mmCIF file of C-alpha atoms in Angstrom:
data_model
loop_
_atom_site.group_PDB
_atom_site.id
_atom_site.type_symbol
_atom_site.label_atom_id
_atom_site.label_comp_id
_atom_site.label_asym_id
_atom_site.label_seq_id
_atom_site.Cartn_x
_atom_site.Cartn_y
_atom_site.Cartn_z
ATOM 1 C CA UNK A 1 69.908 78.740 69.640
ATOM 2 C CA UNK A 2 70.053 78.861 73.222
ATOM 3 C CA UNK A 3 72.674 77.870 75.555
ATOM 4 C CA UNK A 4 72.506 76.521 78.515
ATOM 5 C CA UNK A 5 73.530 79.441 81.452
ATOM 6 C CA UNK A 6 76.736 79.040 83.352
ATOM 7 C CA UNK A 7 76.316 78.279 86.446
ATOM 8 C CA UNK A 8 78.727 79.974 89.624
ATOM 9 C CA UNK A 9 78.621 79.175 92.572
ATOM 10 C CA UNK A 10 79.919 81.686 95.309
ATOM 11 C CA UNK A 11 81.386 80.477 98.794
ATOM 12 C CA UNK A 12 79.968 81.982 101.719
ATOM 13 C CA UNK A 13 82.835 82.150 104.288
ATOM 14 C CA UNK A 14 81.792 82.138 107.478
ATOM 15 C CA UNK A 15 82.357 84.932 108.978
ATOM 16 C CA UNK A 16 81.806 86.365 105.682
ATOM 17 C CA UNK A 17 83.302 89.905 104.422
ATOM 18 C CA UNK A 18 80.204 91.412 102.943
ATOM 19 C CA UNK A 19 81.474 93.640 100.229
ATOM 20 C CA UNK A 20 83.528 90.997 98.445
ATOM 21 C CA UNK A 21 80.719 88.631 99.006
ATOM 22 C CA UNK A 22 78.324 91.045 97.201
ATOM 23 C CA UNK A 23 80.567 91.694 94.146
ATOM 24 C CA UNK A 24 80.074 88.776 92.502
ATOM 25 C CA UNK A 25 76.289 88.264 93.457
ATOM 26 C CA UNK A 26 76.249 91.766 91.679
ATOM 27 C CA UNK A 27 78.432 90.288 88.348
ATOM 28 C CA UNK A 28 76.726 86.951 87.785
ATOM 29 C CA UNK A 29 73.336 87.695 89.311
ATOM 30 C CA UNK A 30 72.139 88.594 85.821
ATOM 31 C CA UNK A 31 71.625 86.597 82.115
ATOM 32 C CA UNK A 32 74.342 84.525 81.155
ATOM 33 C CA UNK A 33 74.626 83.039 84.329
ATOM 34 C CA UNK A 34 73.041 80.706 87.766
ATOM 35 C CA UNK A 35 73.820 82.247 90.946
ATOM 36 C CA UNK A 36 73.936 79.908 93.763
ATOM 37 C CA UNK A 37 75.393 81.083 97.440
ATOM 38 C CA UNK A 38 76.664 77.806 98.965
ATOM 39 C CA UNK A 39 77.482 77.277 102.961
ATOM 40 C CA UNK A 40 80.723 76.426 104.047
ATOM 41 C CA UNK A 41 79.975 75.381 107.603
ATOM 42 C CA UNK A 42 77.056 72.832 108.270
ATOM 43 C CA UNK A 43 73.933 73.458 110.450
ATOM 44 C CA UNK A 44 71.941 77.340 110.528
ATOM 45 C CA UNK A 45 73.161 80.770 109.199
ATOM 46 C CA UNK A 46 76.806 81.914 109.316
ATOM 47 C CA UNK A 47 78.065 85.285 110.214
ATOM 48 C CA UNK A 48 78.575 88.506 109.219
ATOM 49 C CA UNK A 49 80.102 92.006 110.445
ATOM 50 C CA UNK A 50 77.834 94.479 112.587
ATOM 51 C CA UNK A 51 75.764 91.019 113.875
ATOM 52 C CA UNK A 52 74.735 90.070 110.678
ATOM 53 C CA UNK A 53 73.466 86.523 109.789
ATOM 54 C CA UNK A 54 73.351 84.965 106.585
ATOM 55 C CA UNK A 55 71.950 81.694 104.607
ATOM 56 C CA UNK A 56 72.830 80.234 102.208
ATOM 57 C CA UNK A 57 70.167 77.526 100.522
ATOM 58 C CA UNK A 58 73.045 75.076 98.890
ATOM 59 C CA UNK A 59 76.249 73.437 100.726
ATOM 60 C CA UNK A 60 79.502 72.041 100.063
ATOM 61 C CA UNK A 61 78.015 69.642 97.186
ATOM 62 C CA UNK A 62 76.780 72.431 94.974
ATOM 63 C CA UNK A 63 80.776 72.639 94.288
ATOM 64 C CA UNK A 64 81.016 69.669 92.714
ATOM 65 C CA UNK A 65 78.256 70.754 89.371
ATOM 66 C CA UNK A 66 79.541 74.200 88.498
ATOM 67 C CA UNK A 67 81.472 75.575 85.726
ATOM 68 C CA UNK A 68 83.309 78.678 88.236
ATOM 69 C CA UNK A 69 83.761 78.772 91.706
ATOM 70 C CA UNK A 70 84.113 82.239 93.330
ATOM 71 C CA UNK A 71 85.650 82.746 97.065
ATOM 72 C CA UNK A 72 85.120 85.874 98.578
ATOM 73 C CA UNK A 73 87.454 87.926 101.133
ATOM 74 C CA UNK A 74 88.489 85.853 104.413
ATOM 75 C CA UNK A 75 87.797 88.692 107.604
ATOM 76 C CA UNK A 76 91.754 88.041 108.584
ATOM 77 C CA UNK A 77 91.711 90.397 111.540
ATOM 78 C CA UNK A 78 89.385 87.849 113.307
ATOM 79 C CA UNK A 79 91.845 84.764 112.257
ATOM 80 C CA UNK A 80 89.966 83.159 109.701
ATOM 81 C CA UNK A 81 90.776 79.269 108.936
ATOM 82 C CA UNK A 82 89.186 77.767 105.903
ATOM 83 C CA UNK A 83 87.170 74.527 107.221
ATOM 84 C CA UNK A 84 88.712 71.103 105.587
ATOM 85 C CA UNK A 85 85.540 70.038 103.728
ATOM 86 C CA UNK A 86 85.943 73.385 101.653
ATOM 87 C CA UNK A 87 89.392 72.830 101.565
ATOM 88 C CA UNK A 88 88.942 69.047 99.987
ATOM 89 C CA UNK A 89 85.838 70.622 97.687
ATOM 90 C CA UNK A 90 87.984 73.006 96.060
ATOM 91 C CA UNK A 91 90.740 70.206 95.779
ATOM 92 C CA UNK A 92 88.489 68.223 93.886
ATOM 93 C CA UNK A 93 87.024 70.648 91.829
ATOM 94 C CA UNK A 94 90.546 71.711 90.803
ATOM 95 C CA UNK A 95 90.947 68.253 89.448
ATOM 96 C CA UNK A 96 88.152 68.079 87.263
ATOM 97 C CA UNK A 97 89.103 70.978 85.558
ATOM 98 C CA UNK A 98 85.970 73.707 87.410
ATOM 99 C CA UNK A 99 87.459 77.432 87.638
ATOM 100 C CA UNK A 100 88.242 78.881 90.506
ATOM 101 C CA UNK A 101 88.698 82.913 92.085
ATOM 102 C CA UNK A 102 89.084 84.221 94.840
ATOM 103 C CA UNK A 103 88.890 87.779 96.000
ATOM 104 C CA UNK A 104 90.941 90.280 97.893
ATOM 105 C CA UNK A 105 92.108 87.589 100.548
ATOM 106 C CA UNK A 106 90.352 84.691 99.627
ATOM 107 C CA UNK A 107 93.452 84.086 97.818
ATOM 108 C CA UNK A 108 94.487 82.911 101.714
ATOM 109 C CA UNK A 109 91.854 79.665 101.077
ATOM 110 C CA UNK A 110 93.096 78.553 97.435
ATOM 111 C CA UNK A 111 96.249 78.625 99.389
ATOM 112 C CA UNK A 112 95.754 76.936 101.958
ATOM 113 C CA UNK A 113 94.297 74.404 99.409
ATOM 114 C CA UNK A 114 97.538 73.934 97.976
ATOM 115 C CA UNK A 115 95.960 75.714 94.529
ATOM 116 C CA UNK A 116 98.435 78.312 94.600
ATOM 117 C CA UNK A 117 101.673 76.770 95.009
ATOM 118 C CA UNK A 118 104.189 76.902 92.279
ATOM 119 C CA UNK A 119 101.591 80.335 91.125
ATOM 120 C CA UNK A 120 101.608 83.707 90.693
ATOM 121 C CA UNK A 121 98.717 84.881 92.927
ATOM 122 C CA UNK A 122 96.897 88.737 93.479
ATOM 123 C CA UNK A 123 96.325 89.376 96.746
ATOM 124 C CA UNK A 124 95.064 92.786 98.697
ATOM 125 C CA UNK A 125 98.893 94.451 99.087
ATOM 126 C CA UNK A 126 97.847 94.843 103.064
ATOM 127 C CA UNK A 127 98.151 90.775 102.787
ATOM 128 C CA UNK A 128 100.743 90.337 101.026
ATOM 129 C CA UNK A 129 103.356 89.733 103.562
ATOM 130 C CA UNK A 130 101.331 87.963 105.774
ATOM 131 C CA UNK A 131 100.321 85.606 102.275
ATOM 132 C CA UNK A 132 104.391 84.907 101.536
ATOM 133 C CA UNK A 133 104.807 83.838 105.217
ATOM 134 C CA UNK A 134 101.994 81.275 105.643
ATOM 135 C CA UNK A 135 102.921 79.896 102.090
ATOM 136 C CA UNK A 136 106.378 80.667 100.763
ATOM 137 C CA UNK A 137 105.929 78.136 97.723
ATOM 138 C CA UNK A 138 102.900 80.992 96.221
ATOM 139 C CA UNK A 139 104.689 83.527 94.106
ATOM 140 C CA UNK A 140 102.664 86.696 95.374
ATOM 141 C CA UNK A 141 102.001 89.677 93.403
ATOM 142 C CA UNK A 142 101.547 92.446 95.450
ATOM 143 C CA UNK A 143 100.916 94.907 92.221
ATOM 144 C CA UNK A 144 98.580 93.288 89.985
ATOM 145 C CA UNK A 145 94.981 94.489 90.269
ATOM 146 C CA UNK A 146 93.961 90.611 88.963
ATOM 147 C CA UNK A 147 96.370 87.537 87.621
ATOM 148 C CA UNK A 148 94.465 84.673 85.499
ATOM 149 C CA UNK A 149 96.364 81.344 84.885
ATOM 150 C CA UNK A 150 93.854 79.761 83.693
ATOM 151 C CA UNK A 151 92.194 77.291 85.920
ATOM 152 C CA UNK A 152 93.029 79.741 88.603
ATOM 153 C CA UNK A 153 91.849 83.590 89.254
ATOM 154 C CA UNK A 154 93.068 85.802 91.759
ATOM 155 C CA UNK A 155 92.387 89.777 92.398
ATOM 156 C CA UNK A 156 93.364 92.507 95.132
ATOM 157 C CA UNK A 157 90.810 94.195 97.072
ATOM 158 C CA UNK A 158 87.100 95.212 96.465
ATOM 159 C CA UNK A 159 87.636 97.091 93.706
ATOM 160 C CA UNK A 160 89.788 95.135 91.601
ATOM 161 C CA UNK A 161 87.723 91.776 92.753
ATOM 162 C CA UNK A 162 84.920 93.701 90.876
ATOM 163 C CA UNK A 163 87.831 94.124 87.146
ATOM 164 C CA UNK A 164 88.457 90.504 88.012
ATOM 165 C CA UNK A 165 84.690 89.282 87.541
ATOM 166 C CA UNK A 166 83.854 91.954 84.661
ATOM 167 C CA UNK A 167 86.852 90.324 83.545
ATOM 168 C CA UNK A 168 85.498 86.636 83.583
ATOM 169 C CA UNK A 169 82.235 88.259 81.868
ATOM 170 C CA UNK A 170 84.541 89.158 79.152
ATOM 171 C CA UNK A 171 85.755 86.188 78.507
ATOM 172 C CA UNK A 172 82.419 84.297 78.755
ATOM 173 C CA UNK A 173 80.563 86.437 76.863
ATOM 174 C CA UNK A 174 82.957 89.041 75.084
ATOM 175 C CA UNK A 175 83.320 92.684 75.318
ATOM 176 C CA UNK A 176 80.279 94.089 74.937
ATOM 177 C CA UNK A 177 78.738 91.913 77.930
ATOM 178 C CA UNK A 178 81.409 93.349 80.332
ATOM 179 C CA UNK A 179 80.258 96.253 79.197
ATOM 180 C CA UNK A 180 76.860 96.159 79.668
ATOM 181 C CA UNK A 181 77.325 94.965 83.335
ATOM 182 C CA UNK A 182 80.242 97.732 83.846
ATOM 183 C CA UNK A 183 77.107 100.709 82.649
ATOM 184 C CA UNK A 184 74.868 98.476 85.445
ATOM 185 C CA UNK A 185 77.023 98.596 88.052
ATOM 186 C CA UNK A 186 78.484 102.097 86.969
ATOM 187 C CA UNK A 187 82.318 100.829 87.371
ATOM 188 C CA UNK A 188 85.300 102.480 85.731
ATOM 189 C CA UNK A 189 86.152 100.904 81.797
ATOM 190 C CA UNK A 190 88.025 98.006 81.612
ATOM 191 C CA UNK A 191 91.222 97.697 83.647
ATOM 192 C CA UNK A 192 94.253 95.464 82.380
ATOM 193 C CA UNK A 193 95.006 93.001 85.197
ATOM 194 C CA UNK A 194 98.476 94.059 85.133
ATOM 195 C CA UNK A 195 97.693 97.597 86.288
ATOM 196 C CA UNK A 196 99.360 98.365 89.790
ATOM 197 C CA UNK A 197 97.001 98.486 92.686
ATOM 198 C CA UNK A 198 97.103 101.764 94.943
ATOM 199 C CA UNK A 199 98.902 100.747 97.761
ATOM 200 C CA UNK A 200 100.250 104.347 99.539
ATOM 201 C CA UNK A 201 103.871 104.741 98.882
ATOM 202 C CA UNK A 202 103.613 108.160 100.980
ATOM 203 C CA UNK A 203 100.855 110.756 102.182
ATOM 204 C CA UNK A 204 100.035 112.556 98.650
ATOM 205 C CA UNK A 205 96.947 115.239 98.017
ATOM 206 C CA UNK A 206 94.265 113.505 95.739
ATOM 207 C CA UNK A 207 94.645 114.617 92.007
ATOM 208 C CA UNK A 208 91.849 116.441 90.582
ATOM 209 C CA UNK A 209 89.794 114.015 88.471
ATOM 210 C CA UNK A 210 90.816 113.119 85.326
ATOM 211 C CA UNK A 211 87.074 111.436 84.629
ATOM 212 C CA UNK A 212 85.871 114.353 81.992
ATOM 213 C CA UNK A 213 89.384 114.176 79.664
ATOM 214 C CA UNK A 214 88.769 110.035 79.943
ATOM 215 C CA UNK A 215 85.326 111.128 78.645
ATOM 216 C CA UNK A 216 86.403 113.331 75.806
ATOM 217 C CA UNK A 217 88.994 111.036 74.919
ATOM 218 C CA UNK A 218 86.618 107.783 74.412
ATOM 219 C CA UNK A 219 84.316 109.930 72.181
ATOM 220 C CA UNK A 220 87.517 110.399 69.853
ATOM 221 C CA UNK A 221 89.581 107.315 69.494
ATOM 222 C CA UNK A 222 89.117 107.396 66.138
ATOM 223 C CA UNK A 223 91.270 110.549 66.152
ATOM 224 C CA UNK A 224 95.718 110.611 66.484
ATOM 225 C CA UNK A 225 95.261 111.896 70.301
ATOM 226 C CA UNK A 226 98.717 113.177 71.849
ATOM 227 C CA UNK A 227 99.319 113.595 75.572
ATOM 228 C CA UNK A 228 99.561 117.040 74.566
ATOM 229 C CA UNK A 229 96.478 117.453 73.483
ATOM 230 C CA UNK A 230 94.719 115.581 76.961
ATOM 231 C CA UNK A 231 97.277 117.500 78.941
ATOM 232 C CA UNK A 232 95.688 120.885 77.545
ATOM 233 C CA UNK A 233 92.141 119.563 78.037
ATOM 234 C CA UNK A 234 92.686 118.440 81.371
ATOM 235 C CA UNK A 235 94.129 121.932 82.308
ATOM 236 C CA UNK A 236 97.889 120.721 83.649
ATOM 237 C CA UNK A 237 101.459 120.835 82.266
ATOM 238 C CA UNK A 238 102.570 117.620 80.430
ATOM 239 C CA UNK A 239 104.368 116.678 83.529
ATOM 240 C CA UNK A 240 101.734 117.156 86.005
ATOM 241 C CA UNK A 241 99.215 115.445 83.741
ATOM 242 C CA UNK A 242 101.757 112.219 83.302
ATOM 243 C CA UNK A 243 101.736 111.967 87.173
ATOM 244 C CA UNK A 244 98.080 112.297 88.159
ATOM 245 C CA UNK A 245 97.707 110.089 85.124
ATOM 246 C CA UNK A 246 99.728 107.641 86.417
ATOM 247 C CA UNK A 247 98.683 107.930 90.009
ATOM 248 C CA UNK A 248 94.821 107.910 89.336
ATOM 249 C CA UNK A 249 94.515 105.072 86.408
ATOM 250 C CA UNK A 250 97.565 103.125 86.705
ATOM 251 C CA UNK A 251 99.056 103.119 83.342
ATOM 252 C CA UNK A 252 100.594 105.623 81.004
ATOM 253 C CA UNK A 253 98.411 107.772 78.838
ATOM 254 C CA UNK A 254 99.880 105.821 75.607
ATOM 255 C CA UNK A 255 98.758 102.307 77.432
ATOM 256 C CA UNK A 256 95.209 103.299 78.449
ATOM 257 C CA UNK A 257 94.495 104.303 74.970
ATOM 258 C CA UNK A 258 95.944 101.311 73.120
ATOM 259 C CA UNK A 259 93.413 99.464 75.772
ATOM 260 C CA UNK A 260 90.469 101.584 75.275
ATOM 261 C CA UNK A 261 90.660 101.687 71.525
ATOM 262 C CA UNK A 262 91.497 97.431 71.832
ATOM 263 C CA UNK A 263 87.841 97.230 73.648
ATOM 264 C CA UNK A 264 86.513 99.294 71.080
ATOM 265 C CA UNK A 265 87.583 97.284 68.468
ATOM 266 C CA UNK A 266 86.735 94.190 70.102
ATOM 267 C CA UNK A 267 82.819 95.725 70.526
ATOM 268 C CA UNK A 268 82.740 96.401 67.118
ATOM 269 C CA UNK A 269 83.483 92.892 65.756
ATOM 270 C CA UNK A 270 81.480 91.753 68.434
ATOM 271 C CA UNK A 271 78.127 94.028 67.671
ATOM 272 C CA UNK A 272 78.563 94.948 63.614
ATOM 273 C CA UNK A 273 79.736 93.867 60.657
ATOM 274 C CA UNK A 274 82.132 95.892 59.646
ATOM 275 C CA UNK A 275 85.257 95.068 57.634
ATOM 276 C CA UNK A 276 88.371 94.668 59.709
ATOM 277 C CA UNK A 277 89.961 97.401 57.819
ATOM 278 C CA UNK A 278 86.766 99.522 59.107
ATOM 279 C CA UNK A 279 86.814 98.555 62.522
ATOM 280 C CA UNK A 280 90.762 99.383 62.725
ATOM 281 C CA UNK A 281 90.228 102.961 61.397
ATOM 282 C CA UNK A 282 87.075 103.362 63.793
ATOM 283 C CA UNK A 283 88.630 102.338 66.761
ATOM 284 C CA UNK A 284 91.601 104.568 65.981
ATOM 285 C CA UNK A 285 93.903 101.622 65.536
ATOM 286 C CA UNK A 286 94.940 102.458 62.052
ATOM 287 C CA UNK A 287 95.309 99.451 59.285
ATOM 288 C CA UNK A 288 93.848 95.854 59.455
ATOM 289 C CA UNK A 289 97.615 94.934 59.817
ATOM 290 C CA UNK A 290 98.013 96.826 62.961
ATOM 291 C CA UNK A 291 94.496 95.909 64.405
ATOM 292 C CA UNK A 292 95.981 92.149 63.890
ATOM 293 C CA UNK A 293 99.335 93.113 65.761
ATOM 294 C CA UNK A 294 97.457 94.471 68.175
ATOM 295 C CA UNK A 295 95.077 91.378 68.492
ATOM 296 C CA UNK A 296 97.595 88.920 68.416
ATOM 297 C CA UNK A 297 99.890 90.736 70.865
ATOM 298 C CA UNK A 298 97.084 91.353 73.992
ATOM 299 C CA UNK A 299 94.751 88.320 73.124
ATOM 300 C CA UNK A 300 96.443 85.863 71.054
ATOM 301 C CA UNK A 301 94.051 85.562 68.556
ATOM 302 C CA UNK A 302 93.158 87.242 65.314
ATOM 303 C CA UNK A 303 89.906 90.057 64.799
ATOM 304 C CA UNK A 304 88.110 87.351 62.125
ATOM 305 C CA UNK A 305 88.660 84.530 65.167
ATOM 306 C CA UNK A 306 87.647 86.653 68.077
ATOM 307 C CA UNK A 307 84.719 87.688 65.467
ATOM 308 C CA UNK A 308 83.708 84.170 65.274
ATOM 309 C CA UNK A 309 84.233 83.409 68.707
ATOM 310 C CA UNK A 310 81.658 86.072 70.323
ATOM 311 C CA UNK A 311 79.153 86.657 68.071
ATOM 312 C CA UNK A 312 78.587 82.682 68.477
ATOM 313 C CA UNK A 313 78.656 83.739 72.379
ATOM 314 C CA UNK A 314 75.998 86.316 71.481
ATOM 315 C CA UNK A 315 73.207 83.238 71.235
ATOM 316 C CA UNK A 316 73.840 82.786 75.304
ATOM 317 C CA UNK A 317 72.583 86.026 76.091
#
């Protein structure tokens, strides 16, 4: 059975910010999806930093047959205003139910739109201010790597735009999809959208990479791992390992596990056919009873119905 790609059309600001603009050309370039780059300006190419020009072969009407839209970073420091036919494009494709992102401070042109108000919208923190003041009725999150209500995506900055679209993946196409793109683009495992972006509280020396214990501690989730016990491999005090922890991931050690071994579990019902009680005690989250808890706590489903779900998904790829 084959299934029909879907198909994502990315908005090509104008001028455009180039490394927002190139995550998600990067994310849905591949299977599962059709790429198109669509101009937001009429007439000849549209600019770029360092006296760049771009093209884009589609316009403004490409928005109105496409299951996701995708708005990349506004360049704010040159005073960026969204033009009204993009403006009354996104309105409409709001109404007919299309999905819609933006990136870093793109969130500025679903504002403007008047898709934000009333919502909880991610924004670069540098923005964040500046977001509140141009539209008070948006509920900004200055924390949140990515929020997704739905209809309506929005991340912080280049890195998190790039956990926002792995995160879209992952719901498209389940776990192991993400994945596979994550390996391609050689991007960090799956971050929880809820994880606090890095904004600099105060001048601090960079911790020593905690990459290696991350490493030895997804090639044993199947294993009861303490904080002790990554504390000692990492070399550091239980205190100084919490903090670097903290300061380089974004969530407690206890948290990122619970996530990691979640993914793992989710790959395995995606990928085998193992018994839920086999897949709980692989991915190190104990009984079938607690992989359910788990399941129904962070996803809202049960393993046997996200099971069904993505395997079927497995025929689009």
């Amino acid at each position: 059975m084959t299934i029909k790609p879907l198909r994502v059309a990315v908005t090509l600001l104008d001028p455009a910010s180039l490394l927002e603009l190139a995550v998600p050309c990067a994310v849905f370039g591949g299977e599962g999806y059709e790429l198109v780059l669509c101009a937001t300006t009429p007439g000849g190419a549209q600019q770029a930093p360092g006296g760049l020009r771009l093209e884009a072969e589609h316009g403004l009407e490409a928005l109105a047959d496409t299951d996701l839209i995708v708005v990349p970073a506004c360049l704010m420091n040159v005073g960026y205003e969204p033009p009204a036919g993009l403006l009354d494009a996104l309105r409409a494709a709001h109404t007919r139910g299309t999905r819609i992102a933006s990136l870093c401070s793109g969130a500025f042109v679903l504002a403007a739109a008047g898709l934000l108000d009333g919502r909880e919208a991610a924004t670069h923190w540098m923005y964040a201010e500046e977001l509140r003041r141009r539209h008070p009725r948006v509920q900004v999150n200055d924390r949140a790597l990515y929020i997704d209500d739905g209809a309506i995506l929005t991340s912080a900055g280049t890195a998190a735009a790039i956990d926002l679209c792995l995160h879209i993946v992952r719901t498209d196409y389940g776990t192991a999809a993400a994945a596979a793109v994550g390996r391609r683009m050689v991007v960090a495992p799956h971050r929880e959208g809820d994880q606090t972006q890095y904004a600099p509280l105060r001048p601090a020396p960079a911790p020593q990479s905690l990459a290696p214990v991350l490493d030895w501690a997804l090639a044993r989730l199947h294993e009861p791992l303490t904080m002790a016990q990554l504390a000692q491999r990492a070399g550091m005090s239980l205190r100084t390992f919490g903090r670097n922890f903290a300061r380089e991931i974004g969530a407690t050690p206890l948290r990122w596990l619970n996530q990691q071994r979640l993914a793992r579990a989710c790959e395995l019902l995606e990928t085998t056919d193992l018994t839920v009680d086999a897949v709980a005690e692989r991915s190190g989250l104990g009984t079938a009873d607690g992989l359910r808890q788990h399941f129904h706590r962070r996803l809202g489903t049960t393993p046997a119905a996200y099971r069904r779900t993505f395997r079927g998904h497995g025929d689009r790829r």
